[in-house]
PDB file of C-alpha atoms in Angstrom:
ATOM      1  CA  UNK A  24     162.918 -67.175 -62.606  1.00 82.00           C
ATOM      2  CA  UNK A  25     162.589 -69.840 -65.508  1.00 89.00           C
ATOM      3  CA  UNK A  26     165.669 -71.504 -67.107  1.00 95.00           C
ATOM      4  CA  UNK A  27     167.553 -70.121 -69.866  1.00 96.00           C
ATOM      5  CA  UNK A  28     169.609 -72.417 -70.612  1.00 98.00           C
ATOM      6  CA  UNK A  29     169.019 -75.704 -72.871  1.00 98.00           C
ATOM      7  CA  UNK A  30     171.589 -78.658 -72.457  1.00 98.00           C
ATOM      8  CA  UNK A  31     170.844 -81.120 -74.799  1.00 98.00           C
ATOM      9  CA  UNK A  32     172.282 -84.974 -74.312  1.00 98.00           C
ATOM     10  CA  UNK A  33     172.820 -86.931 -77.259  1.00 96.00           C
ATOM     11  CA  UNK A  34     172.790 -90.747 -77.486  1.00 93.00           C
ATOM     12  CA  UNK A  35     174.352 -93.945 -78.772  1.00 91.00           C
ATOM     13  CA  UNK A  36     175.256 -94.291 -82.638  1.00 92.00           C
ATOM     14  CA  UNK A  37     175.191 -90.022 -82.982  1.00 95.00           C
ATOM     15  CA  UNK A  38     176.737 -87.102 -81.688  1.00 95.00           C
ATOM     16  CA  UNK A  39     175.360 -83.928 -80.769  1.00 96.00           C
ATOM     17  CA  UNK A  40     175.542 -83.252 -84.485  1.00 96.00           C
ATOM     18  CA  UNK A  41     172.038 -85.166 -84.096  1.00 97.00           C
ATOM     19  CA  UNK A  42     170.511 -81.869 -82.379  1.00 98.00           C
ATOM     20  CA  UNK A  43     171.352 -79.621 -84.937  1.00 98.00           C
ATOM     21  CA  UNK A  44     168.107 -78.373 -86.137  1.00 98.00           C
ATOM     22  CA  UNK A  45     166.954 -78.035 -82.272  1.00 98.00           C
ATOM     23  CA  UNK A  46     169.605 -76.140 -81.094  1.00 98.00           C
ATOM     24  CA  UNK A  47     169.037 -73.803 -83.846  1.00 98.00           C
ATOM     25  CA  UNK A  48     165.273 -73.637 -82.777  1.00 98.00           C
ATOM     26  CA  UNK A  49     165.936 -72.950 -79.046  1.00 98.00           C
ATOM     27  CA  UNK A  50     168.953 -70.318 -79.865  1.00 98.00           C
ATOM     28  CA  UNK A  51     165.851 -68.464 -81.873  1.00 98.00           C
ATOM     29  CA  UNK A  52     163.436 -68.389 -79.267  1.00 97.00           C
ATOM     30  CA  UNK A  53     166.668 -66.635 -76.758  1.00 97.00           C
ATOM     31  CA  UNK A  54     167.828 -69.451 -74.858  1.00 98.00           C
ATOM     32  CA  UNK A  55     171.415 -70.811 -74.571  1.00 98.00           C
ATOM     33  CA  UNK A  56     171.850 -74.240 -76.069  1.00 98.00           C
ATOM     34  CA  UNK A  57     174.775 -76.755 -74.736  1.00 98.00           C
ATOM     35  CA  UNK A  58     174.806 -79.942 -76.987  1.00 98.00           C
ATOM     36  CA  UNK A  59     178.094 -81.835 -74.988  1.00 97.00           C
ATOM     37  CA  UNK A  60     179.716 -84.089 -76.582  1.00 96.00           C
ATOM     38  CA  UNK A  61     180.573 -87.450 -74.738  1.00 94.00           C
ATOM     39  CA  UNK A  62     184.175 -87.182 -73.002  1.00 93.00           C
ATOM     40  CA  UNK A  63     187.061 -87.928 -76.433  1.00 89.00           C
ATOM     41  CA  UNK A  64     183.524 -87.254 -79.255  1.00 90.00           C
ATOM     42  CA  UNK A  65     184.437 -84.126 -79.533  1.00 88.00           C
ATOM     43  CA  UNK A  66     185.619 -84.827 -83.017  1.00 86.00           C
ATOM     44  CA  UNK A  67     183.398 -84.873 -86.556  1.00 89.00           C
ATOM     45  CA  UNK A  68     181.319 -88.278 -87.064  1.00 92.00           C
ATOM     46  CA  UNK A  69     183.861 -88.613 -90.126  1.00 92.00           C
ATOM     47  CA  UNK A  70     186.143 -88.814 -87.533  1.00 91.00           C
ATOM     48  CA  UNK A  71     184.697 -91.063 -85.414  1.00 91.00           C
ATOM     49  CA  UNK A  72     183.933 -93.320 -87.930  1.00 89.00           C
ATOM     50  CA  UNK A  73     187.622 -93.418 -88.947  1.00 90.00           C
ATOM     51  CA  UNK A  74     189.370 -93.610 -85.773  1.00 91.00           C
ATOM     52  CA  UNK A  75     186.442 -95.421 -83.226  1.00 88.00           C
ATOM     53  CA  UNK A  76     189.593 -95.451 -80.450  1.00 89.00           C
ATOM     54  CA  UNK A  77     187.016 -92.756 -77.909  1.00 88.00           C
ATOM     55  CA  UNK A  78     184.109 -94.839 -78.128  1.00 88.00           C
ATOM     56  CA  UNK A  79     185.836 -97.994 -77.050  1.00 85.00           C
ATOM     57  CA  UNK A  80     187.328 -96.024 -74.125  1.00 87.00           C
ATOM     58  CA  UNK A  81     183.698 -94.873 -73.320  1.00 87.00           C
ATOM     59  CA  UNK A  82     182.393 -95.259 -69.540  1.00 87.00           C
ATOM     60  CA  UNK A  83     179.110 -93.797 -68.132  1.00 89.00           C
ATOM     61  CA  UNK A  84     180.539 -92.474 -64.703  1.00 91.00           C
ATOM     62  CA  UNK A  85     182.621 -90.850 -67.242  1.00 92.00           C
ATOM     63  CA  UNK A  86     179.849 -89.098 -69.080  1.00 93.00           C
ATOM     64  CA  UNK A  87     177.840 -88.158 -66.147  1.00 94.00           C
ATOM     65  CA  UNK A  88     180.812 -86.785 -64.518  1.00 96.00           C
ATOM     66  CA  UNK A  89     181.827 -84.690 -67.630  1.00 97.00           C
ATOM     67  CA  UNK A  90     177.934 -83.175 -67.557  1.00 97.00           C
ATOM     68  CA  UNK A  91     177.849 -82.637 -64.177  1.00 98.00           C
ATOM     69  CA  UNK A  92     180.938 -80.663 -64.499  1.00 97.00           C
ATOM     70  CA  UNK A  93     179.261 -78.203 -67.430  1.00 98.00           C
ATOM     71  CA  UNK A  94     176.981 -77.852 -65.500  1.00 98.00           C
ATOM     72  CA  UNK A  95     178.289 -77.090 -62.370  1.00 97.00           C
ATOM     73  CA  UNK A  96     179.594 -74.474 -64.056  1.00 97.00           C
ATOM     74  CA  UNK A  97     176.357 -72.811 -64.785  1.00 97.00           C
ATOM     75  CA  UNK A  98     174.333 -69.510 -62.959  1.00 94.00           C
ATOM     76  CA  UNK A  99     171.405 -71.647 -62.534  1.00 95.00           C
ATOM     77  CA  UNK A 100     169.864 -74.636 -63.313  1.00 97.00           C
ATOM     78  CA  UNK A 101     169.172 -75.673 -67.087  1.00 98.00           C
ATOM     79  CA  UNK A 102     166.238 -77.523 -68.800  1.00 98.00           C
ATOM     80  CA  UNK A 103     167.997 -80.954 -69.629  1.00 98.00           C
ATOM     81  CA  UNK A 104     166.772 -82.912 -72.601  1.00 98.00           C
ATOM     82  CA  UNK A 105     168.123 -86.011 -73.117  1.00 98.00           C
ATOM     83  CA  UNK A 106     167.122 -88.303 -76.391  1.00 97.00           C
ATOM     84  CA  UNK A 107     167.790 -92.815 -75.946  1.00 93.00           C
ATOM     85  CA  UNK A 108     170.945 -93.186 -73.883  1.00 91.00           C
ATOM     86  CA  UNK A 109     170.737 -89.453 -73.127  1.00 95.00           C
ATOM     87  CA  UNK A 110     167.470 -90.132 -71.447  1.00 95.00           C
ATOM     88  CA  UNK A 111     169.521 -92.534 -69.102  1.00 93.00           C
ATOM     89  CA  UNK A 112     171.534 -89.952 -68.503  1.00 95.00           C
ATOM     90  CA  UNK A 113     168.790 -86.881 -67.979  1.00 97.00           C
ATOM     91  CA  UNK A 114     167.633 -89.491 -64.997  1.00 97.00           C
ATOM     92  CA  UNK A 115     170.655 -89.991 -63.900  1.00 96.00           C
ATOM     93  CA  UNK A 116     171.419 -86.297 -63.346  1.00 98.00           C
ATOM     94  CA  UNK A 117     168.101 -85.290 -62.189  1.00 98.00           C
ATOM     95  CA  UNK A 118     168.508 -87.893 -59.690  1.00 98.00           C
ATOM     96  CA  UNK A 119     171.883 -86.247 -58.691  1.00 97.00           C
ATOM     97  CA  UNK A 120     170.004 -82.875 -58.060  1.00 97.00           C
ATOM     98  CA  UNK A 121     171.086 -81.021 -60.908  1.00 97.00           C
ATOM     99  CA  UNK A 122     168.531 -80.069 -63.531  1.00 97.00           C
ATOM    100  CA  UNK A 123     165.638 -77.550 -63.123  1.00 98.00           C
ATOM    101  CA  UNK A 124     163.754 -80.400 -65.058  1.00 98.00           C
ATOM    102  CA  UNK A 125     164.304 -83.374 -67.745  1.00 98.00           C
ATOM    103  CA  UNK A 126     162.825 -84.655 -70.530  1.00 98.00           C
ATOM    104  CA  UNK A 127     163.525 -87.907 -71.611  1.00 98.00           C
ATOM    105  CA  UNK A 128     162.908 -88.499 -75.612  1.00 98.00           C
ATOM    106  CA  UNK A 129     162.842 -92.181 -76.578  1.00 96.00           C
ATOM    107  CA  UNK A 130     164.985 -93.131 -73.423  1.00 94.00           C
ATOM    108  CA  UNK A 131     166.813 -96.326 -73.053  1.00 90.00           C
ATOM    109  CA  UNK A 132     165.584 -97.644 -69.108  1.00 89.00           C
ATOM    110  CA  UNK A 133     167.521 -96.872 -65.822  1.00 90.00           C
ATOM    111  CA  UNK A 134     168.297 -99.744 -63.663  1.00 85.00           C
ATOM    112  CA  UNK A 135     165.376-101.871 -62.679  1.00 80.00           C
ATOM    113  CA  UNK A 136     163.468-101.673 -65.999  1.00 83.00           C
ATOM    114  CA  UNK A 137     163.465-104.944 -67.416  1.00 69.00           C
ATOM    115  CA  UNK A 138     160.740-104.808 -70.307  1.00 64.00           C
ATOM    116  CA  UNK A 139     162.491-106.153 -73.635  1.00 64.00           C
ATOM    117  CA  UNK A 140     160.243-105.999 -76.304  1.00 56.00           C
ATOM    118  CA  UNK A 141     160.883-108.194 -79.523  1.00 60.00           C
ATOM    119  CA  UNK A 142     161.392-105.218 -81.464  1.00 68.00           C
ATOM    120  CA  UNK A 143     164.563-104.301 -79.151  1.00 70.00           C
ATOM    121  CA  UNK A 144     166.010-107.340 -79.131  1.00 57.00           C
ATOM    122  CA  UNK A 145     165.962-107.660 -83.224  1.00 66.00           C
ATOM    123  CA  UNK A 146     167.340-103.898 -82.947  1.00 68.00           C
ATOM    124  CA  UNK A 147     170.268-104.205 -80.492  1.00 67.00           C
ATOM    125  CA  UNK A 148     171.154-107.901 -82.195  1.00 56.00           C
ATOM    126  CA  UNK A 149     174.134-106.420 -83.372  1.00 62.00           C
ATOM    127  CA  UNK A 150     175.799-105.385 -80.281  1.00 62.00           C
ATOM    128  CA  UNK A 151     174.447-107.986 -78.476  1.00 58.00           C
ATOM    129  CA  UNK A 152     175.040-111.853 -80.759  1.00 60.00           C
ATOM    130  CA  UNK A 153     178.631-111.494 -80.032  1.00 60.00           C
ATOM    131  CA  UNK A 154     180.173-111.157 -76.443  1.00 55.00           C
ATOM    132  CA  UNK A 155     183.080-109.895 -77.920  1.00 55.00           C
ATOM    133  CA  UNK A 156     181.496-107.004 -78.756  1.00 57.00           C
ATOM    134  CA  UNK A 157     181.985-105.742 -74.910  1.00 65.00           C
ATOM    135  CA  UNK A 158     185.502-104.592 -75.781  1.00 61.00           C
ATOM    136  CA  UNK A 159     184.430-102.836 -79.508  1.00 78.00           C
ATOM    137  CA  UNK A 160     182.818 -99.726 -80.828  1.00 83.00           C
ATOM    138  CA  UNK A 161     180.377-101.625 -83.032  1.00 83.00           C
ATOM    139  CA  UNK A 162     178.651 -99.968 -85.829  1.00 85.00           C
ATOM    140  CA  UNK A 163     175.080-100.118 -87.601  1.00 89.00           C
ATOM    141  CA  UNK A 164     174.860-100.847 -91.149  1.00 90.00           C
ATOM    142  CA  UNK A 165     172.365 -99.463 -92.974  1.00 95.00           C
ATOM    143  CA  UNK A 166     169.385-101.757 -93.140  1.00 91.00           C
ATOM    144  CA  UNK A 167     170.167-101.812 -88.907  1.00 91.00           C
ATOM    145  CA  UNK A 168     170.220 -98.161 -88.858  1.00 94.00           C
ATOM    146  CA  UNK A 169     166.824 -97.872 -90.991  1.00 96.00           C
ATOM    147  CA  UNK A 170     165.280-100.432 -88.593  1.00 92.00           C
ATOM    148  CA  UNK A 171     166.312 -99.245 -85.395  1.00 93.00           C
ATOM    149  CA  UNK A 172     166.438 -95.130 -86.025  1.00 95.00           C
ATOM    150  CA  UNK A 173     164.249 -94.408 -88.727  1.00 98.00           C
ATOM    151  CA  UNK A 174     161.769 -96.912 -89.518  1.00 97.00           C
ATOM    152  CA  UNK A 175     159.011 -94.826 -90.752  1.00 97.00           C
ATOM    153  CA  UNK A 176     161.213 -92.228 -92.489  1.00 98.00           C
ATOM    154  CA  UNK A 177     161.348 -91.837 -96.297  1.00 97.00           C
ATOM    155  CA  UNK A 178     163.978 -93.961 -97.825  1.00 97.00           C
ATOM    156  CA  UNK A 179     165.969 -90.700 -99.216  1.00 97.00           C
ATOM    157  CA  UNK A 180     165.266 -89.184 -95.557  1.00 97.00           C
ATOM    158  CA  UNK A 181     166.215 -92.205 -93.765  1.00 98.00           C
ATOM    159  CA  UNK A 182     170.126 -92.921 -95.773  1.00 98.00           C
ATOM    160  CA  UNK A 183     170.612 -88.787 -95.449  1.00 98.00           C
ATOM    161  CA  UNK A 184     170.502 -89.098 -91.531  1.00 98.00           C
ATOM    162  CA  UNK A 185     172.670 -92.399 -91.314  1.00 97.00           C
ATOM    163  CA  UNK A 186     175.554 -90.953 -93.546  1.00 97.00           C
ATOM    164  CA  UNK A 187     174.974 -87.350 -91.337  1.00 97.00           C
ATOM    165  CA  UNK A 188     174.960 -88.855 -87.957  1.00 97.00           C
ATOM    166  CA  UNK A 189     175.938 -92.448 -87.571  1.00 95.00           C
ATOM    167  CA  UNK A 190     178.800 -93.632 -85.489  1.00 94.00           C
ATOM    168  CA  UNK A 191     179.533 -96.621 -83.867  1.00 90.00           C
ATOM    169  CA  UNK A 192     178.698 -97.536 -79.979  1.00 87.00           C
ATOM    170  CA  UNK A 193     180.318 -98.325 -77.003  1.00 83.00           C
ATOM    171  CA  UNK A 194     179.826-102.072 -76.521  1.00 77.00           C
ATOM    172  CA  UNK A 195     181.218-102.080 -73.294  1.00 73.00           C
ATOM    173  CA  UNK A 196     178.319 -99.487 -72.112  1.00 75.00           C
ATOM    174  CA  UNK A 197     175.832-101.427 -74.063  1.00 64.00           C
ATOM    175  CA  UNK A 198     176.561-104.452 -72.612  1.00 58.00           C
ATOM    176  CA  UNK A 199     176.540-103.325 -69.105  1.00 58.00           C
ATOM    177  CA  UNK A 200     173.445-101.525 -69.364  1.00 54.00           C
ATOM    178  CA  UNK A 201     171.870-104.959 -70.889  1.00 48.00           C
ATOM    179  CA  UNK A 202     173.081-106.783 -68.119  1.00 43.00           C
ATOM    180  CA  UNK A 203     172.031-104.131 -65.346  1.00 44.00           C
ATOM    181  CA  UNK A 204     169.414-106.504 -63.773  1.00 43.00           C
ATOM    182  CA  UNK A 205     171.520-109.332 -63.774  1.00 39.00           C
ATOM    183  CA  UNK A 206     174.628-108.113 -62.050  1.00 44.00           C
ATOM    184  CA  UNK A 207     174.524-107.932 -58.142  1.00 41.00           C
ATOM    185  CA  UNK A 208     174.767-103.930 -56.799  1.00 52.00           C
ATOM    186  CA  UNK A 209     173.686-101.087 -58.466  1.00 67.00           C
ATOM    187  CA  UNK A 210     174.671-100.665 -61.957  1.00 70.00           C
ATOM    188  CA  UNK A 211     175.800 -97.376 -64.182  1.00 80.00           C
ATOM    189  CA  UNK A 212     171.611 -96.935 -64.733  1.00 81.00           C
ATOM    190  CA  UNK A 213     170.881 -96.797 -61.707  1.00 90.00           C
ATOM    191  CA  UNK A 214     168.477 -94.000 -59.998  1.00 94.00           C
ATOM    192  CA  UNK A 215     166.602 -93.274 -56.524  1.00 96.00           C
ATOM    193  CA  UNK A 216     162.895 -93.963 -57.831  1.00 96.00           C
ATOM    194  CA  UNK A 217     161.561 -92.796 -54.695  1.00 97.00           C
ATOM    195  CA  UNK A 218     163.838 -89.512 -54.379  1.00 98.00           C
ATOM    196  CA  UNK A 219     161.192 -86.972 -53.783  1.00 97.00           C
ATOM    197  CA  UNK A 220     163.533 -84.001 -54.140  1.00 96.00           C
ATOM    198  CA  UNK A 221     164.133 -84.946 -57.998  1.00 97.00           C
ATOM    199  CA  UNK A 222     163.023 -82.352 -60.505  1.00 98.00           C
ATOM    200  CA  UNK A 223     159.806 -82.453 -62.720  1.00 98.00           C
ATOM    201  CA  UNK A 224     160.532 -85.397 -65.725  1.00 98.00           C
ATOM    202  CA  UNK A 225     159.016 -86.008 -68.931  1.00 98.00           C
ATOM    203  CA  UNK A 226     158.651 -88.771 -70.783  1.00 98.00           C
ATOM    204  CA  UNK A 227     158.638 -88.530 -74.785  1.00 98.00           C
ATOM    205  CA  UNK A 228     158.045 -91.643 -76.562  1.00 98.00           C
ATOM    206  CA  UNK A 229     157.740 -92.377 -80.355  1.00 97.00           C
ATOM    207  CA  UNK A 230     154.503 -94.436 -81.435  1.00 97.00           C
ATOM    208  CA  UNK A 231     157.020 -96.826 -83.805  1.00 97.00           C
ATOM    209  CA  UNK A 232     160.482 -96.604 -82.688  1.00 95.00           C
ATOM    210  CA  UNK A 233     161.856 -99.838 -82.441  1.00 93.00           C
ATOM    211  CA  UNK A 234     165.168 -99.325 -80.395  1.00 90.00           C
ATOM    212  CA  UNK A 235     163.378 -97.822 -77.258  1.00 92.00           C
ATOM    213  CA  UNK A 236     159.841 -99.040 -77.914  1.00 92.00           C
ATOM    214  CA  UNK A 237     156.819 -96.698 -75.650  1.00 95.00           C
ATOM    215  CA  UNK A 238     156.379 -99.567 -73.520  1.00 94.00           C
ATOM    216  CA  UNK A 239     159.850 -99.091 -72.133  1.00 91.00           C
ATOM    217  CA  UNK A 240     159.461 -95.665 -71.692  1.00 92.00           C
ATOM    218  CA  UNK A 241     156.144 -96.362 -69.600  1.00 95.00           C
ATOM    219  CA  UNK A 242     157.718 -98.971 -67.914  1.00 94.00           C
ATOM    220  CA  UNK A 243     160.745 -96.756 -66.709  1.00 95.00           C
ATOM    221  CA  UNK A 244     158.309 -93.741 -65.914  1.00 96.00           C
ATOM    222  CA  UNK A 245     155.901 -96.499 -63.267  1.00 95.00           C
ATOM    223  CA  UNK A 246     159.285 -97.239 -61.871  1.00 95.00           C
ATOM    224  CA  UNK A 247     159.160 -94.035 -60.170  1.00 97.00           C
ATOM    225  CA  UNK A 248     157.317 -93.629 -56.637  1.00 95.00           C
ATOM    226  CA  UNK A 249     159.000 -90.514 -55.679  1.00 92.00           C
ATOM    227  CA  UNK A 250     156.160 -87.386 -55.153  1.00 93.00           C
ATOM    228  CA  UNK A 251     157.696 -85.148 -57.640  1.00 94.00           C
ATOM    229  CA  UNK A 252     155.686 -85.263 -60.854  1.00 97.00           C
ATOM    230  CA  UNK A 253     156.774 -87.561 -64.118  1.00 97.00           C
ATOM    231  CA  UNK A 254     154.741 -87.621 -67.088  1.00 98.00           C
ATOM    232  CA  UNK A 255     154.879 -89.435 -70.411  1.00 98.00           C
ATOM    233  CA  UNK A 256     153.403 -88.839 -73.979  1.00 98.00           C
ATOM    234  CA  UNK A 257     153.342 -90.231 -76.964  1.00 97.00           C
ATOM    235  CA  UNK A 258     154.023 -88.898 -80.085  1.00 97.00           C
ATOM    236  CA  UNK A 259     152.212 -91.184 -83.460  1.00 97.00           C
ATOM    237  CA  UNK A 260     154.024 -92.801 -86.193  1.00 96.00           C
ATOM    238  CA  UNK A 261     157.561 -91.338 -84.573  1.00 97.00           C
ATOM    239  CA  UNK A 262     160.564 -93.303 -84.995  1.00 97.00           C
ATOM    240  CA  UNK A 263     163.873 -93.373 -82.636  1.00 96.00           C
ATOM    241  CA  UNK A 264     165.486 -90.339 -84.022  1.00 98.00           C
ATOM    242  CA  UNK A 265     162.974 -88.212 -83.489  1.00 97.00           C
ATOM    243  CA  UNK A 266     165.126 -85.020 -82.940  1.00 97.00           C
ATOM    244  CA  UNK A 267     165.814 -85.377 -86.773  1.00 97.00           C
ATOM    245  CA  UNK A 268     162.033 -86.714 -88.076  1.00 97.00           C
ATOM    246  CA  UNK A 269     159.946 -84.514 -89.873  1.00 96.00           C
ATOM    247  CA  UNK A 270     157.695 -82.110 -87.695  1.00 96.00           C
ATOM    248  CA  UNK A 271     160.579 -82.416 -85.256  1.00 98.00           C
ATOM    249  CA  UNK A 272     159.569 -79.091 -84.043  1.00 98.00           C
ATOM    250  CA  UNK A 273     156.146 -79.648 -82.474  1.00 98.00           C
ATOM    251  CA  UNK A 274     158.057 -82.257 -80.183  1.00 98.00           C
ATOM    252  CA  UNK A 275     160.685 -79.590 -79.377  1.00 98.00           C
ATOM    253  CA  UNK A 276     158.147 -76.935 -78.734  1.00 98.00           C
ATOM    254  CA  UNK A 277     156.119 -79.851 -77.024  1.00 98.00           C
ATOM    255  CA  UNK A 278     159.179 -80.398 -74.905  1.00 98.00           C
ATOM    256  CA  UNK A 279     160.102 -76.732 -74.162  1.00 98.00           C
ATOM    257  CA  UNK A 280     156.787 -75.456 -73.189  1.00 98.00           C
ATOM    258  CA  UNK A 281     156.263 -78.738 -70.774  1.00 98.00           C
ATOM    259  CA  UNK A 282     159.583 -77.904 -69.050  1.00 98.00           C
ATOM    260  CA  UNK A 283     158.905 -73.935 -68.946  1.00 97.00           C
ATOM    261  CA  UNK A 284     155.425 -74.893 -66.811  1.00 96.00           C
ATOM    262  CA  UNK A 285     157.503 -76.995 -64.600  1.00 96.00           C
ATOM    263  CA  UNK A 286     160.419 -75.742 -64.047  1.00 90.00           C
TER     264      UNK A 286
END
């Protein structure tokens, strides 16, 4: 019997506001669609923006525990989809055993993936110049937003999406995922690479996105030595916020279909 159910894991500097237009899609087509919201985002981005007080208190065992709850409470097991730290997160929880299968758009790296391409390091400058920044929910302006989430977008298209879906991050997350390699023991990021009994996952990764560049993403995906089958594509001339970029829907079809056939 084939999933039908959808849960759909947002990243850093959005909400699930930021899967609007796929949860739409996949509601269409019959399934059920969860977008979660990280534990205290359940607000508006307005509200977010205003009062940042959730996203300092932000932890990932948090997060994963909150998902694994929703979907403990499921019949069966749903598709995940997971887009940049959501990605992280679809790994995480297909490592866990929950999941029929994942697909990873534009995912920041699990533990062990230490590619850092120049691109990502001009993007995440702004969490990153200041160690302070550990104990802050620090925002993008725009020009940062434009170069990290929407590079290749038209200029109207591009200041639409960062007034629509931008928030701050969690520094302290940030921080600890940058310095995952570094730190003895297993970090937040970490996964089993060579857990066999982890469900199908698929890599998505945009030609141009600068955050999470496609190196990263086949980096992460050669990490894995497990038997169970992971895949990665690339998609041309795609930015980091894909889920929002024009022709969004061929990825989401892309996505869907690949997880029906493996599920």
């Amino acid at each position: 019997m084939k999933p039908d159910t959808i849960v759909l894991i947002h990243g850093f500097w959005v909400t699930p506001r930021s899967w609007e237009h796929w949860i739409a899609h996949y509601q269409a087509k019959g399934f059920r669609v969860l977008a979660p919201a990280y534990p205290g985002f359940e607000a508006e981005v307005e509200a977010l923006n205003s009062d940042p007080t959730p996203i300092e208190q932000l932890t990932v065992p948090a997060i994963i525990s909150s998902l694994q709850k929703l979907i403990d409470g499921l019949d069966s097991k749903p598709i995940l989809m997971g887009h940049s730290a959501g990605g992280v997160f679809t790994q995480i929880l297909l490592d866990h055993g929950y999941g029929a299968c994942g697909v990873a758009i534009n995912s920041a790296p699990t533990e062990g993936v230490a590619v850092v391409p120049l691109s990502q390091v001009k993007a995440t400058f702004p969490v990153l110049k200041n160690p302070a920044n550990r104990h802050k929910a620090v925002g993008f302006t725009y020009d940062q937003w434009r170069y990290a989430f929407t590079n290749t977008f038209p200029e109207d298209q591009a200041k639409a999406t960062y007034e629509r879906y931008h928030i701050p991050a969690s520094g302290h997350v940030f921080w600890g995922s940058a310095l995952a390699n570094i730190h003895p023991g297993h970090a937040d990021s970490y996964v089993d690479y060579h857990n066999d009994n982890r469900a199908p996952l698929l890599f998505i990764a945009g030609e141009n996105d600068h955050l999470m560049p496609p190196k990263i993403q086949r980096s992460n995906a050669k990490h894995y030595k497990s038997k169970t089958l992971t895949e990665i594509v690339e998609y041309p001339g795609r930015s980091h916020l894909m889920p929002a970029q024009g022709g969004w829907e061929e990825v989401a079809d892309y996505a869907l279909d690949w997880a029906l056939g493996h599920s």
